[in-house]
Amino acid sequence: LRAVKDDNVRTRSAAVRVLAAKWPDQTTRELLVQCIVQGSNAETRGAACSALGKMHSEFGHILPTRDLDGIGPYLDPLKPISRKHIEKAAAQVGIRPDDIDAQVATLSAHMGWDVRVGAKKKAVKKSSSAKPVRERHN
């Protein structure tokens, strides 16, 4: 049973990566964000995070991976990413130490949450900022 569950997780993770590679548009971005904040397991959430990050940069692609290689195992994007891990990822893709904070800021803006803190449902930007209008009955 565990092998079947592991296969399902790998299949979902692969599907997320293919979707992002084939259709890197706003609709796909919104779907990836939804997978990140609502995904049932860390592996699928991490694969979605890596795919969304890849739309930003190689840094964004490798940052959510444990081994900084762009493939699983993934870090859980709902949890904070350590400064040490961020610095290792930056060094691997050639980001100078003085430029790390700026790169993290642009990646965080792209993702919709501060990647140092982790995605939280309330922290992720909604695709529509308009709130439903309530009718007033007098």
mmCIF file of N, CA, C and O in Angstrom, residues 3 10 16 33 38 55 62 75-76 78 81 88 92 98 110 125 129:
data_model
loop_
_atom_site.group_PDB
_atom_site.id
_atom_site.type_symbol
_atom_site.label_atom_id
_atom_site.label_comp_id
_atom_site.label_asym_id
_atom_site.label_seq_id
_atom_site.Cartn_x
_atom_site.Cartn_y
_atom_site.Cartn_z
ATOM 1 N N ALA A 3 3.829 1.569 -1.281
ATOM 2 C CA ALA A 3 4.419 1.726 -2.605
ATOM 3 C C ALA A 3 3.438 2.390 -3.564
ATOM 4 O O ALA A 3 3.826 3.241 -4.370
ATOM 5 N N ARG A 10 4.634 10.585 -6.577
ATOM 6 C CA ARG A 10 5.592 10.848 -7.659
ATOM 7 C C ARG A 10 4.869 11.243 -8.943
ATOM 8 O O ARG A 10 5.316 12.122 -9.670
ATOM 9 N N VAL A 16 2.734 18.028 -12.090
ATOM 10 C CA VAL A 16 2.870 19.451 -11.756
ATOM 11 C C VAL A 16 4.035 20.052 -12.532
ATOM 12 O O VAL A 16 3.917 21.139 -13.112
ATOM 13 N N VAL A 33 0.129 27.740 -7.158
ATOM 14 C CA VAL A 33 -0.022 28.335 -5.827
ATOM 15 C C VAL A 33 -1.073 27.563 -5.040
ATOM 16 O O VAL A 33 -0.886 27.262 -3.858
ATOM 17 N N GLN A 38 -2.645 24.075 -0.664
ATOM 18 C CA GLN A 38 -3.681 23.100 -0.353
ATOM 19 C C GLN A 38 -3.263 21.659 -0.588
ATOM 20 O O GLN A 38 -4.039 20.753 -0.325
ATOM 21 N N MET A 55 9.678 29.338 -12.964
ATOM 22 C CA MET A 55 9.147 30.403 -13.813
ATOM 23 C C MET A 55 9.839 31.736 -13.508
ATOM 24 O O MET A 55 9.815 32.647 -14.327
ATOM 25 N N ILE A 62 15.718 25.663 -7.770
ATOM 26 C CA ILE A 62 16.460 24.748 -6.900
ATOM 27 C C ILE A 62 16.235 24.994 -5.415
ATOM 28 O O ILE A 62 16.411 24.089 -4.603
ATOM 29 N N LEU A 75 11.687 20.406 -0.130
ATOM 30 C CA LEU A 75 11.357 21.013 1.154
ATOM 31 C C LEU A 75 9.868 21.349 1.131
ATOM 32 O O LEU A 75 9.294 21.587 0.067
ATOM 33 N N ASP A 76 9.250 21.382 2.275
ATOM 34 C CA ASP A 76 7.835 21.747 2.354
ATOM 35 C C ASP A 76 7.727 23.264 2.287
ATOM 36 O O ASP A 76 8.225 23.965 3.165
ATOM 37 N N LEU A 78 5.424 25.171 2.974
ATOM 38 C CA LEU A 78 4.651 25.754 4.065
ATOM 39 C C LEU A 78 5.534 26.082 5.261
ATOM 40 O O LEU A 78 5.108 26.773 6.177
ATOM 41 N N ILE A 81 12.418 28.501 5.030
ATOM 42 C CA ILE A 81 13.675 28.039 4.438
ATOM 43 C C ILE A 81 14.798 28.757 5.185
ATOM 44 O O ILE A 81 14.773 29.988 5.325
ATOM 45 N N LYS A 88 23.374 28.697 0.255
ATOM 46 C CA LYS A 88 23.926 27.607 -0.563
ATOM 47 C C LYS A 88 23.320 27.618 -1.961
ATOM 48 O O LYS A 88 24.027 27.440 -2.963
ATOM 49 N N GLN A 92 25.279 28.335 -5.507
ATOM 50 C CA GLN A 92 25.249 27.323 -6.568
ATOM 51 C C GLN A 92 24.888 27.916 -7.924
ATOM 52 O O GLN A 92 25.378 27.454 -8.952
ATOM 53 N N ASP A 98 26.161 39.798 -1.757
ATOM 54 C CA ASP A 98 25.511 41.101 -1.619
ATOM 55 C C ASP A 98 24.167 41.183 -2.348
ATOM 56 O O ASP A 98 23.381 42.096 -2.085
ATOM 57 N N HIS A 110 7.369 37.084 -6.664
ATOM 58 C CA HIS A 110 6.871 36.182 -7.705
ATOM 59 C C HIS A 110 6.007 35.070 -7.106
ATOM 60 O O HIS A 110 4.955 34.737 -7.644
ATOM 61 N N LYS A 125 -1.058 35.681 -1.941
ATOM 62 C CA LYS A 125 -1.945 36.624 -2.612
ATOM 63 C C LYS A 125 -3.058 35.860 -3.314
ATOM 64 O O LYS A 125 -2.828 34.840 -3.955
ATOM 65 N N SER A 129 -8.277 40.182 -6.014
ATOM 66 C CA SER A 129 -8.288 40.913 -4.755
ATOM 67 C C SER A 129 -9.654 41.502 -4.456
ATOM 68 O O SER A 129 -9.872 42.051 -3.395
#
